Every structure is written in C-alpha cells, then in structure tokens.
Coordinates of C-alpha atoms in Angstrom, one line a residue:
X1 CA 0.9 -0.3 51.0
X2 CA 0.8 -2.1 47.6
X3 CA -1.9 -0.5 45.5
X4 CA -1.8 -3.3 42.9
X5 CA -0.6 -1.3 40.0
X6 CA 2.8 0.2 38.9
X7 CA 3.9 3.6 40.0
X8 CA 3.7 5.7 36.8
X9 CA 6.5 8.0 37.8
X10 CA 9.0 5.1 38.0
X11 CA 7.8 3.8 34.7
X12 CA 8.2 7.2 33.0
X13 CA 11.6 7.9 34.5
X14 CA 13.3 4.6 34.3
X15 CA 11.9 2.6 31.3
X16 CA 13.6 3.6 28.1
X17 CA 12.8 2.9 24.4
X18 CA 14.8 4.2 21.4
X19 CA 14.7 3.7 17.7
X20 CA 17.4 5.0 15.3
X21 CA 17.1 4.7 11.6
X22 CA 19.5 5.4 8.7
X23 CA 18.2 5.4 5.2
X24 CA 19.8 5.9 1.8
X25 CA 17.7 6.6 -1.3
X26 CA 19.5 7.0 -4.7
X27 CA 18.4 7.0 -8.3
X28 CA 20.6 7.0 -11.4
X29 CA 19.2 7.2 -15.0
X30 CA 20.3 7.6 -18.6
X31 CA 18.2 8.4 -21.6
X32 CA 18.8 8.8 -25.3
X33 CA 16.7 10.1 -28.2
X34 CA 17.6 8.0 -31.3
X35 CA 15.1 10.0 -33.4
X36 CA 12.6 12.7 -32.9
X37 CA 9.8 11.8 -30.6
X38 CA 11.4 8.6 -29.2
X39 CA 13.0 8.4 -25.8
X40 CA 14.8 5.3 -24.5
X41 CA 15.3 5.5 -20.7
X42 CA 17.0 3.2 -18.2
X43 CA 16.6 4.0 -14.5
X44 CA 18.2 2.2 -11.5
X45 CA 17.3 3.0 -7.9
X46 CA 18.2 1.7 -4.4
X47 CA 16.5 2.0 -1.0
X48 CA 18.7 0.9 1.9
X49 CA 17.3 1.1 5.4
X50 CA 19.0 0.2 8.7
X51 CA 17.0 0.4 11.9
X52 CA 18.0 -0.3 15.5
X53 CA 15.7 -0.5 18.5
X54 CA 16.7 -0.8 22.2
X55 CA 14.6 -1.1 25.3
X56 CA 14.9 -1.3 29.1
X57 CA 12.3 -2.2 31.7
X58 CA 13.4 -1.2 35.2
X59 CA 13.3 -3.9 37.9
X60 CA 12.0 -1.4 40.4
X61 CA 8.4 -1.4 39.3
X62 CA 6.1 -2.0 36.3
X63 CA 6.6 -4.5 33.5
X64 CA 10.2 -5.3 34.5
X65 CA 9.5 -6.1 38.2
X66 CA 8.5 -9.7 37.7
X67 CA 11.7 -10.6 35.8
X68 CA 14.0 -8.3 37.9
X69 CA 14.6 -6.1 34.8
X70 CA 14.5 -6.7 31.1
X71 CA 16.7 -5.3 28.3
X72 CA 16.8 -6.0 24.6
X73 CA 17.9 -4.9 21.2
X74 CA 16.9 -5.5 17.6
X75 CA 18.4 -4.7 14.3
X76 CA 16.8 -4.6 10.8
X77 CA 18.5 -4.4 7.4
X78 CA 16.2 -3.7 4.5
X79 CA 17.9 -3.6 1.0
X80 CA 16.0 -3.0 -2.2
X81 CA 16.9 -2.2 -5.8
X82 CA 14.6 -1.3 -8.7
X83 CA 15.5 -1.2 -12.4
X84 CA 13.1 0.0 -15.1
X85 CA 13.6 0.3 -18.9
X86 CA 11.1 2.2 -21.0
X87 CA 10.6 3.3 -24.6
X88 CA 8.4 6.4 -25.0
X89 CA 7.2 7.7 -28.4
X90 CA 5.1 10.8 -29.0
X91 CA 4.1 12.4 -32.3
X92 CA 1.5 14.7 -33.9
X93 CA -0.1 14.1 -37.2
X94 CA -1.7 16.8 -39.3
X95 CA -1.3 19.3 -36.4
X96 CA -4.4 17.8 -34.7
X97 CA -3.9 14.0 -34.0
X98 CA -1.6 13.5 -31.0
X99 CA -0.2 10.0 -30.2
X100 CA 1.7 8.7 -27.2
X101 CA 3.1 5.2 -26.9
X102 CA 5.0 3.6 -24.0
X103 CA 6.4 0.2 -23.4
X104 CA 8.6 -1.0 -20.6
X105 CA 9.9 -3.6 -18.2
X106 CA 10.6 -3.3 -14.5
X107 CA 12.3 -5.5 -11.9
X108 CA 12.5 -5.1 -8.1
X109 CA 14.5 -7.2 -5.6
X110 CA 14.1 -6.9 -1.9
X111 CA 16.0 -8.5 1.0
X112 CA 14.9 -7.9 4.6
X113 CA 16.9 -9.4 7.5
X114 CA 16.4 -8.8 11.2
X115 CA 17.5 -10.1 14.5
X116 CA 16.7 -9.5 18.1
X117 CA 18.0 -10.4 21.6
X118 CA 16.7 -10.0 25.1
X119 CA 18.1 -10.5 28.6
X120 CA 16.4 -10.4 32.0
X121 CA 17.2 -10.7 35.7
X122 CA 19.9 -8.0 36.1
X123 CA 22.6 -8.9 38.5
X124 CA 24.0 -5.4 38.9
X125 CA 21.4 -2.6 39.0
X126 CA 24.0 -0.2 37.5
X127 CA 23.4 -1.7 34.1
X128 CA 20.5 -0.4 32.0
X129 CA 21.5 -1.7 28.6
X130 CA 21.5 -5.0 26.7
X131 CA 25.3 -5.1 26.9
X132 CA 25.3 -5.1 30.7
X133 CA 25.5 -7.9 33.2
X134 CA 22.4 -10.1 33.2
X135 CA 21.7 -13.6 34.5
X136 CA 19.2 -14.9 31.9
X137 CA 19.5 -14.7 28.1
X138 CA 16.6 -15.4 25.7
X139 CA 17.2 -17.3 22.5
X140 CA 16.3 -14.2 20.6
X141 CA 14.5 -13.9 17.3
X142 CA 14.4 -12.3 13.9
X143 CA 13.5 -13.1 10.4
X144 CA 14.8 -13.4 6.8
X145 CA 12.8 -12.3 3.8
X146 CA 13.3 -12.0 0.1
X147 CA 11.0 -11.2 -2.8
X148 CA 11.2 -10.3 -6.5
X149 CA 8.9 -8.5 -8.9
X150 CA 9.0 -8.6 -12.7
X151 CA 6.6 -6.4 -14.7
X152 CA 5.9 -5.8 -18.4
X153 CA 3.7 -2.9 -19.3
X154 CA 2.5 -0.8 -22.2
X155 CA 0.3 2.3 -22.6
X156 CA -1.2 4.1 -25.6
X157 CA -2.9 7.5 -25.6
X158 CA -4.5 9.5 -28.4
X159 CA -6.3 12.9 -28.6
X160 CA -7.8 14.6 -31.5
X161 CA -7.7 18.4 -31.7
X162 CA -7.7 18.6 -27.8
X163 CA -11.4 17.5 -27.9
X164 CA -11.4 13.7 -27.8
X165 CA -9.0 11.8 -25.5
X166 CA -8.6 8.0 -25.2
X167 CA -6.0 6.0 -23.3
X168 CA -5.4 2.3 -22.8
X169 CA -2.9 0.4 -20.7
X170 CA -2.0 -3.2 -20.0
X171 CA 0.6 -4.8 -17.7
X172 CA 1.7 -8.3 -16.6
X173 CA 3.0 -8.5 -13.1
X174 CA 4.9 -11.4 -11.5
X175 CA 5.6 -11.9 -7.8
X176 CA 8.0 -14.5 -6.4
X177 CA 5.9 -15.2 -3.3
X178 CA 3.3 -17.1 -5.5
X179 CA 3.7 -20.7 -6.7
X180 CA 4.6 -21.7 -10.2
X181 CA 1.6 -21.3 -12.5
X182 CA 0.1 -18.5 -10.4
X183 CA 3.0 -16.0 -10.2
X184 CA 1.7 -13.6 -12.9
X185 CA -1.4 -11.6 -13.2
X186 CA -2.6 -9.5 -16.2
X187 CA -4.3 -6.2 -15.6
X188 CA -5.5 -3.5 -18.0
X189 CA -7.5 -0.3 -18.1
X190 CA -9.1 2.2 -20.5
X191 CA -10.3 5.8 -20.2
X192 CA -12.0 8.3 -22.4
X193 CA -12.6 12.1 -22.0
X194 CA -14.6 14.5 -24.1
X195 CA -13.6 18.2 -23.8
X196 CA -17.1 19.4 -24.7
X197 CA -16.4 23.1 -24.3
X198 CA -14.0 22.9 -27.3
X199 CA -17.0 22.0 -29.6
X200 CA -18.1 25.1 -31.4
X201 CA -21.9 24.2 -31.2
X202 CA -21.6 23.9 -27.4
X203 CA -19.5 27.0 -26.8
X204 CA -21.9 29.0 -29.0
X205 CA -24.9 27.7 -26.9
X206 CA -23.7 27.9 -23.3
X207 CA -20.2 29.3 -23.6
X208 CA -21.2 32.6 -21.9
X209 CA -22.0 30.7 -18.7
X210 CA -20.0 27.5 -18.8
X211 CA -16.4 26.8 -19.8
X212 CA -13.9 24.0 -19.6
X213 CA -16.6 21.3 -19.7
X214 CA -15.1 17.8 -19.6
X215 CA -16.9 14.4 -19.5
X216 CA -14.8 11.4 -18.5
X217 CA -15.1 7.7 -17.9
X218 CA -12.7 4.9 -17.1
X219 CA -12.5 1.2 -16.3
X220 CA -9.5 -0.6 -14.9
X221 CA -8.6 -4.0 -13.5
X222 CA -5.9 -3.6 -10.9
X223 CA -3.9 -6.2 -9.0
X224 CA -2.9 -6.3 -5.4
X225 CA -0.5 -8.6 -3.7
X226 CA 0.0 -6.9 -0.3
X227 CA -1.8 -9.7 1.6
X228 CA 0.6 -12.4 0.3
X229 CA 3.9 -12.8 2.1
X230 CA 7.3 -13.7 0.7
X231 CA 6.7 -17.4 1.3
X232 CA 2.9 -17.7 1.7
X233 CA 2.7 -20.4 -0.9
X234 CA 5.2 -22.7 0.9
X235 CA 5.1 -25.2 3.8
X236 CA 7.6 -24.0 6.3
X237 CA 9.5 -25.3 9.3
X238 CA 11.1 -23.1 12.0
X239 CA 14.0 -23.5 14.4
X240 CA 13.7 -23.4 18.2
X241 CA 15.0 -24.7 21.5
X242 CA 13.7 -27.3 23.9
X243 CA 15.9 -26.5 27.0
X244 CA 19.3 -26.7 25.3
X245 CA 18.2 -29.1 22.5
X246 CA 17.7 -27.7 19.0
X247 CA 14.3 -28.2 17.5
X248 CA 12.6 -28.0 14.1
X249 CA 8.9 -27.6 14.0
X250 CA 6.1 -27.2 11.4
X251 CA 5.3 -23.5 11.5
X252 CA 3.2 -22.7 8.3
X253 CA 0.9 -24.5 5.9
X254 CA 1.2 -22.7 2.6
X255 CA -1.2 -22.5 -0.3
X256 CA 0.2 -23.1 -3.8
X257 CA -3.1 -21.9 -5.3
X258 CA -2.8 -18.3 -4.1
X259 CA -3.3 -15.7 -6.8
X260 CA -3.3 -11.9 -7.2
X261 CA -6.2 -10.1 -5.6
X262 CA -8.1 -8.1 -8.3
X263 CA -10.1 -4.9 -8.3
X264 CA -12.5 -3.9 -11.1
X265 CA -12.7 -0.1 -10.9
X266 CA -15.4 2.0 -12.7
X267 CA -15.3 5.8 -12.7
X268 CA -17.4 8.4 -14.4
X269 CA -17.6 12.2 -14.0
X270 CA -18.0 15.7 -15.3
X271 CA -16.1 18.9 -14.5
X272 CA -16.9 22.4 -15.6
X273 CA -16.2 26.1 -14.8
X274 CA -18.6 29.0 -14.4
X275 CA -18.3 32.8 -14.7
X276 CA -15.1 32.8 -16.8
X277 CA -13.4 30.1 -14.6
X278 CA -14.1 32.0 -11.4
X279 CA -15.9 28.8 -10.1
X280 CA -14.7 25.3 -10.9
X281 CA -16.8 22.2 -10.1
X282 CA -16.3 18.5 -10.4
X283 CA -18.7 15.6 -9.8
X284 CA -17.4 12.0 -9.9
X285 CA -18.9 8.5 -9.3
X286 CA -16.9 5.4 -8.5
X287 CA -17.6 1.7 -8.1
X288 CA -14.8 -0.7 -7.0
X289 CA -15.5 -4.4 -7.0
X290 CA -12.7 -6.3 -5.2
X291 CA -12.4 -10.1 -5.7
X292 CA -10.1 -12.8 -4.5
X293 CA -9.3 -11.2 -1.2
X294 CA -6.7 -13.2 0.6
X295 CA -8.2 -14.3 4.0
X296 CA -7.2 -16.9 6.6
X297 CA -9.6 -19.8 6.1
X298 CA -10.1 -21.7 9.4
X299 CA -9.2 -25.4 9.4
X300 CA -10.2 -28.2 11.7
X301 CA -7.7 -28.4 14.7
X302 CA -7.4 -32.1 14.1
X303 CA -5.5 -31.4 10.9
X304 CA -2.6 -30.2 13.0
X305 CA -2.0 -27.1 10.9
X306 CA -0.2 -24.2 12.7
X307 CA -2.7 -21.6 13.6
X308 CA -5.5 -23.9 12.3
X309 CA -5.8 -21.7 9.2
X310 CA -4.6 -21.5 5.5
X311 CA -4.5 -18.3 3.4
X312 CA -6.8 -18.4 0.3
X313 CA -8.4 -16.1 -2.3
X314 CA -11.9 -16.3 -1.0
X315 CA -13.2 -12.9 0.0
X316 CA -14.9 -10.2 -2.0
X317 CA -16.4 -6.7 -1.3
X318 CA -17.2 -3.5 -3.1
X319 CA -16.8 0.3 -2.5
X320 CA -19.0 2.8 -4.2
X321 CA -19.8 6.5 -3.8
X322 CA -19.7 10.0 -5.2
X323 CA -17.1 12.8 -4.9
X324 CA -18.1 16.4 -5.4
X325 CA -15.8 19.4 -5.2
X326 CA -16.4 23.2 -5.7
X327 CA -13.7 25.8 -5.9
X328 CA -14.3 29.5 -6.1
X329 CA -11.6 32.1 -6.8
X330 CA -13.1 35.1 -4.9
X331 CA -10.3 37.5 -5.1
X332 CA -7.2 37.2 -7.3
X333 CA -4.9 40.2 -7.0
X334 CA -1.1 40.5 -7.1
X335 CA -0.9 41.3 -3.3
X336 CA -4.0 39.3 -2.1
X337 CA -5.9 36.2 -3.1
X338 CA -8.8 34.4 -1.6
X339 CA -9.9 30.9 -2.6
X340 CA -12.7 28.8 -1.2
X341 CA -12.9 25.0 -1.7
X342 CA -15.8 22.8 -0.6
X343 CA -15.6 19.0 -0.7
X344 CA -18.3 16.3 -0.3
X345 CA -17.9 12.6 -0.6
X346 CA -19.8 9.4 0.1
X347 CA -18.6 5.8 0.6
X348 CA -20.6 2.7 0.8
X349 CA -18.6 -0.5 1.6
X350 CA -20.2 -4.0 1.6
X351 CA -18.6 -7.4 2.1
X352 CA -20.1 -9.8 -0.4
X353 CA -18.2 -13.0 0.4
X354 CA -16.0 -14.6 3.1
X355 CA -14.3 -17.9 3.3
X356 CA -16.4 -21.1 3.0
X357 CA -17.9 -22.0 6.3
X358 CA -16.9 -18.6 7.8
X359 CA -19.8 -16.4 8.9
X360 CA -17.8 -13.6 10.6
X361 CA -14.3 -12.3 11.1
X362 CA -13.6 -10.8 14.5
X363 CA -11.1 -8.1 15.4
X364 CA -9.4 -8.1 18.8
X365 CA -7.4 -5.7 20.9
X366 CA -4.2 -6.8 22.7
X367 CA -6.4 -7.6 25.7
X368 CA -8.4 -10.0 23.6
X369 CA -11.5 -7.8 23.6
X370 CA -13.6 -8.1 20.5
X371 CA -13.8 -4.6 19.0
X372 CA -15.1 -5.1 15.5
X373 CA -16.9 -7.8 13.4
X374 CA -17.0 -8.4 9.6
X375 CA -20.0 -10.2 8.2
X376 CA -21.4 -10.6 4.7
X377 CA -23.8 -7.8 3.8
X378 CA -22.2 -5.3 6.2
X379 CA -19.2 -3.0 6.0
X380 CA -15.7 -4.2 6.8
X381 CA -14.8 -4.0 10.5
X382 CA -18.1 -2.8 11.9
X383 CA -17.7 -1.5 15.5
X384 CA -18.9 -4.2 17.8
X385 CA -19.7 -2.8 21.3
X386 CA -22.4 -2.6 23.9

C-alpha cells in the first residue's frame, strides 16, 4: 500500500544533482624603484568563474512524482578584475628612527550573469536530462549584476629604536550600489605598541623572569557594504509572463539614503615570554561597536511595496570580550619537539537597536518554523524553541 512518503531507495538511485565549476585566477604586476627606499607598484588581477548545475527528479517517486519528472540546468558566469597602484617608501634616520609611508588607489569591477531553465512532464522515460523530450517548459530565470569599487588609501608607520611603534591609516571607499551623495565612506585607524622589554630599566628589574614584553592598543573605524546589493538604492521592475503575454512588474523599492555600515573597533593587550622564551603568553581585550546595520524595515501593506519592506541603516549592536593564549615549548630538539598551546576566549554580543517600530526579527526554516529571534538587549539570533 501507499505509506504516504517517498521510497528513499528510488530517490537516492534516480534523482541526480551535479555542479561543475571552472575558475581562472591570474595576477600580473610590475614594480620600479626610482630611488632608494621608494617602490612604485602596479598590480592587475582577474577572477573568472563559470559554474554549471544540472538536476533531475525521477517521475517514479518523490519530489518529481507530482509533475511526472523534472529536469533543469543553470549556468553562472562571474567575471572580476582588480587593479591597484601603490607607492611605498621606507627609510631609517640616525640608525634608530624607522619610517614607512604608503599611498595607493584600487579599483574593482565585477559582472555576474546567470540563467536557468526547467522542464517537467517527461514524455519519454528514457530521458533524464534537460535536453530530452519534455512536454512542459518553464519560463526559466536568472540574473544580471554589476558593481564597481574605487578606493583611495594611505598608511604611515614609525618606530624608534625598536621600542616605540605607532601606525595610522586612512581610506576612502566608494561603492556603485549606493546612490549619489552616499557612495563613499571614510574610515581610519591608529595603533601603538611599546616593546617594554627593550627598556634597560625594565630588563634590569625583571629581565631574568620576563622577556619580549609588549603592550599594544588600537582603534579603527571600518566600513562594511556586504548587506547592500548591486542595485539596492534603486526602484526596480522585473519581467515576467502572464500566460503568453509579457509583463513588467514593480519588484523592488530602493533606498537612496543607504550608506556604509560602520564598526568602531577598540583593542588592547599585553604579550610576554617567561623562562627565556620557553613560555609565551598573550592577553587581549576587544570591543566592537557596529552601527548603521542594513536591515529590512517593514512597511504598511497598503503602500504596495514588494515584500512590504525597505532596506535602511537602522540597526546597531556590539561585540566585546577577551582572548587569552598560552604556548609552552616543552621540548625542542633536532629530532623531536613538543609544543603545547592553550586558548581561552569570551564573546558577549548585544543588539542595541533595530528598525523603528520593529521589536523583533524572526528567523525561519524552509518549513516556516521559527527557530531564532533577535530582540534589543539580547544576542543576535537567540535560539527560540520550547
């Protein structure tokens, strides 16, 4: 009799899924040294990816039974080039003052095209591929994407007598997916380190026990654009079919006010060695305050907006914690070595703001079961179960 669920043997033996990928990565660069300490470098790289997927659902049983079989194919072409030009200068003054300066510009262009097709209701069971004889053909799908990055950056680092280190950097990044006036974000950072063990008064006092003592601290404002799509700032229409009639429908409400997400990162730490470098330890603390998270802000259904939501920079959260590591070099001989490493870390994550009028964000499975919930004052994606 019919047990009400597919025979797994048929599904395993008859249903087929394949993915084949070809990728080409290449880099070409040229550099010159016009005078001592100065290097001018130009580097060009490409990343070309082609991927093909095919699938077949058997009409005998399982997911393909209701449509008397199902076969499809999809193809993706990803093409990217990256071009960077830098000027790097290093010098040493009075044998103790070391200077490093870097300035550069970088561009990146990406085109991503894909298509897919699907057929169902096989009219000859001999065929198990998309190219076979099928009665019904879907319209198919796919997408076309394109984006461009343009970045200007600079960095300066100094150290005096291998004791005092300081570094600063700034960059201005632009992304084509943002609207005019908001395309660019400016981000910067600074760090300092004191190699305390190189101070004579410290090495005289505790040098017999401690060595390689370093204190370090840093701050950085970092930009993130991963939540913004190629065309997120635009109002879009999409093509379709109504029976055999071509259609054009409103598919996306964009937001011209979208900006870069920003993270303010604070780090501080100390590292040192014991027993003539036999034991090395490091203790670090971090605090990362993330603002302007791009979230989908729900809209009234009466507005007629696709998906009843608009992306906006509204969310914020922070991550904070400590990281501790301890490494001991127990045995170090030419024919045998034994090293032990212990790690301990903590992470506290808290959501501090969501979209206006939004009290929670719910996560769903494919079966529409709520599995996690994000609310202000709690960690992201808290498990939501009985």
